[in-house]
XYZ file of N, CA and C in Angstrom:
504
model
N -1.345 -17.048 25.047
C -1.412 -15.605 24.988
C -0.008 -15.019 24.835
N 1.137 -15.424 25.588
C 2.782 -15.122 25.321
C 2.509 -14.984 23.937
N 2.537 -15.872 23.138
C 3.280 -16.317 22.005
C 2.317 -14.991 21.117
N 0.904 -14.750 21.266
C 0.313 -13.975 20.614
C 1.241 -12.216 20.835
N 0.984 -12.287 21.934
C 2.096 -11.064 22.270
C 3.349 -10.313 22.013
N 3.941 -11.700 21.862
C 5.164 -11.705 20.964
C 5.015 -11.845 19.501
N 4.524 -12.031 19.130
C 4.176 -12.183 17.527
C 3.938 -10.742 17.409
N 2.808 -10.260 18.055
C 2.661 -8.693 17.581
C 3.776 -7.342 17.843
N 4.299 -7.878 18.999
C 5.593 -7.128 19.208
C 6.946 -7.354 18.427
N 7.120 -8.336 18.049
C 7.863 -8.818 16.833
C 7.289 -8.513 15.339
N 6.682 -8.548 15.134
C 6.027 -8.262 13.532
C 5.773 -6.890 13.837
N 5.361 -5.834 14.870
C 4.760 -4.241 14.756
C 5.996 -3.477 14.565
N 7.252 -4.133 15.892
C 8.460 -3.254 16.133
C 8.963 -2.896 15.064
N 9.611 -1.737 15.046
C 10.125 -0.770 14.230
C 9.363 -0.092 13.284
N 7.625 -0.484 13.148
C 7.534 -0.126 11.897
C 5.834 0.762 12.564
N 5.980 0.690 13.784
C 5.069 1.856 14.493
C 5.838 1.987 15.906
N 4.624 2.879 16.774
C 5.497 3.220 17.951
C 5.441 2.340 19.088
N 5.813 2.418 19.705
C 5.724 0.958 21.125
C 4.208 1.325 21.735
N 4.033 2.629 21.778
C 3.174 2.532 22.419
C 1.649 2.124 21.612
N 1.846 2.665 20.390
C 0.634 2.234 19.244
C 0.677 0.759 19.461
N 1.613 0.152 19.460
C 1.320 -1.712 19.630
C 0.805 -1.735 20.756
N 1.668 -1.314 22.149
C 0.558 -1.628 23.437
C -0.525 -1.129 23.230
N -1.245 -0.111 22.808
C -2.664 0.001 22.473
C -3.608 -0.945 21.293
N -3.014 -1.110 20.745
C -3.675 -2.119 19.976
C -3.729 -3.318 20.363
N -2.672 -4.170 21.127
C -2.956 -5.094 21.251
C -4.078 -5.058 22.397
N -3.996 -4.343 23.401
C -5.227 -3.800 24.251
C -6.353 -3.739 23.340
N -6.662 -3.876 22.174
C -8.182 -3.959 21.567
C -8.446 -4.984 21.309
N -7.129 -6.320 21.222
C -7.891 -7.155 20.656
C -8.027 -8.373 21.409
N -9.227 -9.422 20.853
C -9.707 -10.026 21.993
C -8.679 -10.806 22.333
N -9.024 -11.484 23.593
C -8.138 -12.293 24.143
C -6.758 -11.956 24.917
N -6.232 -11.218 23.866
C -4.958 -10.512 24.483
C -5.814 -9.024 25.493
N -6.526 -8.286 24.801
C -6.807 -7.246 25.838
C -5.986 -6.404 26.410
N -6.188 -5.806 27.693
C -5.457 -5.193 28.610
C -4.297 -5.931 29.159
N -4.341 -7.158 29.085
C -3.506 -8.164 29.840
C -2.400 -8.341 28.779
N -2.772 -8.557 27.534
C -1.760 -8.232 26.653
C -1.078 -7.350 26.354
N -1.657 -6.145 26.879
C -0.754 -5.082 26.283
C 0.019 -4.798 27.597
N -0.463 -4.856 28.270
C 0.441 -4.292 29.986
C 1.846 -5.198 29.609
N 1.539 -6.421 29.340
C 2.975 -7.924 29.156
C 3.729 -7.291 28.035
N 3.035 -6.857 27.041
C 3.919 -5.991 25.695
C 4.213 -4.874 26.382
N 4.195 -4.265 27.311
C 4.166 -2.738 27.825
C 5.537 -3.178 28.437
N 5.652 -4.227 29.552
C 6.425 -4.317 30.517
C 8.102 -4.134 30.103
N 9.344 -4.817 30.993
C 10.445 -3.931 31.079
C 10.764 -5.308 30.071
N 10.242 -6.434 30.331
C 10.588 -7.221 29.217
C 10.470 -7.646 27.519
N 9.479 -6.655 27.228
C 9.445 -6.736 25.909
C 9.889 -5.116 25.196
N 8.495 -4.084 25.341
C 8.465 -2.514 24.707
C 9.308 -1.649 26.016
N 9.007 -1.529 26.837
C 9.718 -0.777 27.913
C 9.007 0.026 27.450
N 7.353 0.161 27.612
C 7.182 1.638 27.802
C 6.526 1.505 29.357
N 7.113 3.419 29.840
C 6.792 3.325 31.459
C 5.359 2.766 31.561
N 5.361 2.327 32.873
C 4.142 2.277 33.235
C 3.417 3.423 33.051
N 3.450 4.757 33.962
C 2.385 5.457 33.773
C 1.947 6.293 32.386
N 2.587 5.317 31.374
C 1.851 5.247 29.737
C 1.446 4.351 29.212
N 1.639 3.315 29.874
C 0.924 1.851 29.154
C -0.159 1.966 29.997
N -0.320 2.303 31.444
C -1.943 2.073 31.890
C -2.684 2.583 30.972
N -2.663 4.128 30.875
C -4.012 4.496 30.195
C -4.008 4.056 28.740
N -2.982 3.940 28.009
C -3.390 3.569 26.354
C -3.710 1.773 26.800
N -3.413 0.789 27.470
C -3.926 -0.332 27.825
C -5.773 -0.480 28.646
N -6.268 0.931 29.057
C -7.142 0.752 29.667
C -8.056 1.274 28.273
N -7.481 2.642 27.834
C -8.413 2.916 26.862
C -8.709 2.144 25.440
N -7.461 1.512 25.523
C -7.543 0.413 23.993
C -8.279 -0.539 24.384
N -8.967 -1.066 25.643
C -9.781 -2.453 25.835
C -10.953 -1.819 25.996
N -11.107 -0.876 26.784
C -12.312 -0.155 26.691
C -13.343 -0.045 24.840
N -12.700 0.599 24.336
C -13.102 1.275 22.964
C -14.087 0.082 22.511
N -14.157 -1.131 22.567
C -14.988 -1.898 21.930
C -15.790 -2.398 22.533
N -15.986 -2.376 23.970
C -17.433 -2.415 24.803
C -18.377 -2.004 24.101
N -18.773 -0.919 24.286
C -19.591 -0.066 24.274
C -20.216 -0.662 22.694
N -19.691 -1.113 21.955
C -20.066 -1.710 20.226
C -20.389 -3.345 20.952
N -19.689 -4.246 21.195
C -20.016 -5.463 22.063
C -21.441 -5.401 22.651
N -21.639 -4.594 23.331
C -22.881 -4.211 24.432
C -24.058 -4.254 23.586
N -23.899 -3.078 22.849
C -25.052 -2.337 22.047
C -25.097 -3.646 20.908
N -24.652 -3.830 20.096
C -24.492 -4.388 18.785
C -24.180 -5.897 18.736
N -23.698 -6.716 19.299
C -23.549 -7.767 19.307
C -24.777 -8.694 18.564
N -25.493 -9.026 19.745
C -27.168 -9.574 19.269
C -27.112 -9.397 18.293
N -27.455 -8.588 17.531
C -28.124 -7.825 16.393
C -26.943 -8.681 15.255
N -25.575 -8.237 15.437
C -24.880 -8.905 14.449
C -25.001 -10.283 14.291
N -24.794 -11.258 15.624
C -25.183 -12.540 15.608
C -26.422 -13.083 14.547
N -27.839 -12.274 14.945
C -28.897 -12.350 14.559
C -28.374 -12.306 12.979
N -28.209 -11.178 12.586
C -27.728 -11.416 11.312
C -26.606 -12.235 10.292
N -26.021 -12.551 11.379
C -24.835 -14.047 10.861
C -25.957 -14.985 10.693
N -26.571 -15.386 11.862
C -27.294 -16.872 11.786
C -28.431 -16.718 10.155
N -28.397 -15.774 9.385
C -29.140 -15.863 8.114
C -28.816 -16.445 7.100
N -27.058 -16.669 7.186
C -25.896 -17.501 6.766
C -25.676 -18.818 7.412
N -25.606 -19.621 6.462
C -25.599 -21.064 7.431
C -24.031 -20.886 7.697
N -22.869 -20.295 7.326
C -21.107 -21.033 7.508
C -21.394 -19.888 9.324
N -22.116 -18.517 8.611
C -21.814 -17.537 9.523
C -22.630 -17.718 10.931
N -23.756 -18.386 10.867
C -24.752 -18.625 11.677
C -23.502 -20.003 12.457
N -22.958 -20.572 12.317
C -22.205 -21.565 12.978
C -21.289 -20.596 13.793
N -20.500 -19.824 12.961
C -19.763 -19.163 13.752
C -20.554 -18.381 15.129
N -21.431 -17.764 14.740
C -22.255 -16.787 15.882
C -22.764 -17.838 17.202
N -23.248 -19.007 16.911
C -23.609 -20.369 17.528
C -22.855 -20.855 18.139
N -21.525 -21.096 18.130
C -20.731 -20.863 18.548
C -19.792 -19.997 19.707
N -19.794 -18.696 18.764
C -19.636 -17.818 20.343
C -20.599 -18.005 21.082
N -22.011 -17.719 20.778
C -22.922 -17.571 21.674
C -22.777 -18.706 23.224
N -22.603 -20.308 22.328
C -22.560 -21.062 23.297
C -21.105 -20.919 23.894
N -20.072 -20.104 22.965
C -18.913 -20.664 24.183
C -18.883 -19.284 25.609
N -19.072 -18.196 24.869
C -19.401 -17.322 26.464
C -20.797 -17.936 27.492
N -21.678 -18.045 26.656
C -22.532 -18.747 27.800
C -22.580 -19.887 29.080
N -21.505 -20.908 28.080
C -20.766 -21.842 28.961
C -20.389 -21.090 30.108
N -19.652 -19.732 30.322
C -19.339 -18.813 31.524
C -19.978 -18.334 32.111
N -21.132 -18.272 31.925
C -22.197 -17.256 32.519
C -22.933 -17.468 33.549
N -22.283 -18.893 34.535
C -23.088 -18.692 36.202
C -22.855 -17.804 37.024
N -21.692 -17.298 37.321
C -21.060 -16.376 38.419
C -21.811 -15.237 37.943
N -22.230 -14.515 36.744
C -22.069 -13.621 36.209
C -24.013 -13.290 36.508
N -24.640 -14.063 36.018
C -26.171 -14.375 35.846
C -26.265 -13.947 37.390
N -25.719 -15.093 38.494
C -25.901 -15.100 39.632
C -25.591 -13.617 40.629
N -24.523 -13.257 40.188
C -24.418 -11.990 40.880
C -23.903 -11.000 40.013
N -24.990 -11.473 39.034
C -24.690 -9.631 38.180
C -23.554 -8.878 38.026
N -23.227 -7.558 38.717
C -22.599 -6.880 38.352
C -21.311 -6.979 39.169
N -20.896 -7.785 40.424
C -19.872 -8.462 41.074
C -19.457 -9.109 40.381
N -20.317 -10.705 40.045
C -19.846 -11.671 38.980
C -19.110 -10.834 37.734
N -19.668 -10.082 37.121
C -18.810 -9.290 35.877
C -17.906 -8.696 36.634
N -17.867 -8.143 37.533
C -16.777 -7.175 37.713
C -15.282 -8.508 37.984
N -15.633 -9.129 38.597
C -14.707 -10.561 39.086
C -14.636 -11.164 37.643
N -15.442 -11.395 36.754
C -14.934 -12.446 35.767
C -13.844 -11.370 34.612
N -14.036 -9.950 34.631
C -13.646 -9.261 33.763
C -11.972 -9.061 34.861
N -11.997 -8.769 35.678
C -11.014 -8.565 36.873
C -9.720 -9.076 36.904
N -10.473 -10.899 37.168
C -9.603 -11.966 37.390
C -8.939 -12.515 36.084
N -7.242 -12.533 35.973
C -6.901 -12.664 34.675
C -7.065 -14.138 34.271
N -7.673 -14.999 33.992
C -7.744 -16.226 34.229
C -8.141 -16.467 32.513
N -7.689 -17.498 31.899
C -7.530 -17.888 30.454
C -9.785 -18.144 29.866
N -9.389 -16.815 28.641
C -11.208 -16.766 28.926
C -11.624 -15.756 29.538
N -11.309 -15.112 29.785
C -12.286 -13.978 31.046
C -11.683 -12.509 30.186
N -12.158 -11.790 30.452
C -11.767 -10.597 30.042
C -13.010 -9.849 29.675
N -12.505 -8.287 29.450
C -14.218 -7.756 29.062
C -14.788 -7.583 27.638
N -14.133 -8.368 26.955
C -14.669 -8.995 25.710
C -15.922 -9.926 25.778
N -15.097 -10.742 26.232
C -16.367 -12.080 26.540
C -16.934 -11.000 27.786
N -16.751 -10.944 28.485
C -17.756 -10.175 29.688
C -18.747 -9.542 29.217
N -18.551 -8.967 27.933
C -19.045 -7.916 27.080
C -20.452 -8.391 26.868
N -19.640 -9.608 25.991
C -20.615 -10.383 25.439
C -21.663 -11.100 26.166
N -21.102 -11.263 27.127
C -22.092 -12.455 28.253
C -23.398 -11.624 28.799
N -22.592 -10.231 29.157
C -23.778 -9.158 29.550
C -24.787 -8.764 28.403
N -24.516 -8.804 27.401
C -25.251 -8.624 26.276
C -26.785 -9.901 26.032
N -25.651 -10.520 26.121
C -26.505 -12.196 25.695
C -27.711 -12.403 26.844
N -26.711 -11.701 27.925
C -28.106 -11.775 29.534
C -28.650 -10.896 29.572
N -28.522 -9.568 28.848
C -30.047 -8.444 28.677
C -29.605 -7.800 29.955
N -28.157 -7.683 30.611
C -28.182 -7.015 31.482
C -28.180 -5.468 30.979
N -28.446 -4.421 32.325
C -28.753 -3.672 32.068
C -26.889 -3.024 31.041
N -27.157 -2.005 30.269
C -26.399 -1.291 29.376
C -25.181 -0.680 30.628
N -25.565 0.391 31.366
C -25.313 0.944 32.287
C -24.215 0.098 33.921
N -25.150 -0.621 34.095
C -24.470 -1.706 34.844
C -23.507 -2.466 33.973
N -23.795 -3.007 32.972
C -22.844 -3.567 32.706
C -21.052 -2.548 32.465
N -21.457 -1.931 31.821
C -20.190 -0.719 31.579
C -19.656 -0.448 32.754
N -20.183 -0.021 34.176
C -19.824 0.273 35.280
C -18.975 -0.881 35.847
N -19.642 -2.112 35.470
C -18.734 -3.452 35.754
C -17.753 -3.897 35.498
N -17.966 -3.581 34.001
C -16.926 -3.739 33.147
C -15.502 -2.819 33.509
N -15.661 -1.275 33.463
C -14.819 -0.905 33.979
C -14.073 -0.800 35.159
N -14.931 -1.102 36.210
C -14.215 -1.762 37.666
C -13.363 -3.002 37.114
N -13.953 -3.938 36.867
C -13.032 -5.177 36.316
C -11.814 -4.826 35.695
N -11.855 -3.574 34.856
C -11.049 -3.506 33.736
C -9.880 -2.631 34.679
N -10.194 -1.864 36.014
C -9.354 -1.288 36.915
C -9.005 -2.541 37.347
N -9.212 -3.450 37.962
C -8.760 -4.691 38.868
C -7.589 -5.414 37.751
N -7.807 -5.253 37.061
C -7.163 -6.497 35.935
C -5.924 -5.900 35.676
N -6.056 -4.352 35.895
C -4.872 -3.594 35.901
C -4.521 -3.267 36.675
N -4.461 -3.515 37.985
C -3.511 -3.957 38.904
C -2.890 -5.140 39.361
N -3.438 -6.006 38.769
C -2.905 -7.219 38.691
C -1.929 -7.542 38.064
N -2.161 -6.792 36.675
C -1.440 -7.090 35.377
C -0.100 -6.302 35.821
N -0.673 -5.233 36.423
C 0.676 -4.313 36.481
C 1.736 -4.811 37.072
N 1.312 -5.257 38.406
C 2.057 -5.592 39.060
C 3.384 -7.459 38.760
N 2.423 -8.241 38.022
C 2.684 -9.077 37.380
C 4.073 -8.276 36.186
N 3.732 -7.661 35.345
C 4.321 -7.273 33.950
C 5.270 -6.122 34.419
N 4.964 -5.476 35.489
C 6.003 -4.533 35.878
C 6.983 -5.038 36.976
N 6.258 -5.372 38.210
C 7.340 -5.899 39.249
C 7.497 -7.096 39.023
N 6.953 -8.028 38.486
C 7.538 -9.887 38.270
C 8.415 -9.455 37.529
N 8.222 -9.208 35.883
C 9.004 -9.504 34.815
C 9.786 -8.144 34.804
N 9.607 -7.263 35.544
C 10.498 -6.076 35.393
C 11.520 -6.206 36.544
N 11.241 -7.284 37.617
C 12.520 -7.211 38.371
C 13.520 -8.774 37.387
N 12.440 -9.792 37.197
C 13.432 -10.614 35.986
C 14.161 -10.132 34.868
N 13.746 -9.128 34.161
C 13.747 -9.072 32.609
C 14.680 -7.637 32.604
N 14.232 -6.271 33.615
C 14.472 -5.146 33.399
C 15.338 -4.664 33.657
């Protein structure tokens, strides 16, 4: 995830604003919120904290709500494609592989798997996992965004006081 981080902060700089990269990279998977807070921090963009939270919360947010609703449906329509139906087969089985904590205690399990920054977790796949389990629309979003508060205090504190008392 570093190296992704740095790639986008290296290839974006100078040619948008610091904070447009910490928001974007906040949309995309994997990197997420966790990525952009680490691009946010005193060691890479230096933008303050109380401007990287919200463009880091609202840039991971924005694609739930499409994840949730729409997912299935796209899958369904990959698998009509045999290259694309592999790909969808694929995700499907690799978030599912995650999905005991989550099945088991619902909207805790999501809130903890989306929460905890741990390689894999985030509310992308969370997204997805709730989707794939028919949890409710509502619950899941509520989960999701608790998680997505937890992950940002974690992160913060990681990307602001770790690497901002190393780096800043």
């Amino acid at each position: 995830m570093d190296n992704l981080v740095l790639w986008f902060t290296e290839n974006l700089a100078g040619k948008v604003s610091n904070e447009l990269i910490v928001f974007l990279i906040s949309m995309i998977p994997i990197l997420e919120l966790r990525g952009g807070l680490m691009a946010a921090s005193p060691a890479l963009l230096d933008v303050p904290i109380l401007k990287a939270i919200p463009l880091c919360i609202i840039g991971n947010l924005i694609p739930i709500p499409f994840i949730l609703l729409f997912i299935k449906s796209i899958f369904n329509w990959m698998k009509k494609y045999e290259k694309l139906g592999k790909i969808a087969v694929w995700f499907e089985n690799k978030a599912m592989s995650k999905k005991d904590k989550i099945e088991r205690y619902e909207f805790w399990g999501l809130v903890l798997f989306v929460g905890i920054p741990l390689p894999g977790t985030g509310a992308w796949t969370g997204s997805l996992i709730a989707a794939l389990l028919n949890i409710d629309f509502k619950k899941s979003i509520s989960a999701i965004m608790v998680g997505i508060m937890m992950a940002t205090i974690i992160m913060s504190c990681i990307s602001y006081a770790l690497l901002g008392t190393l780096f800043g």
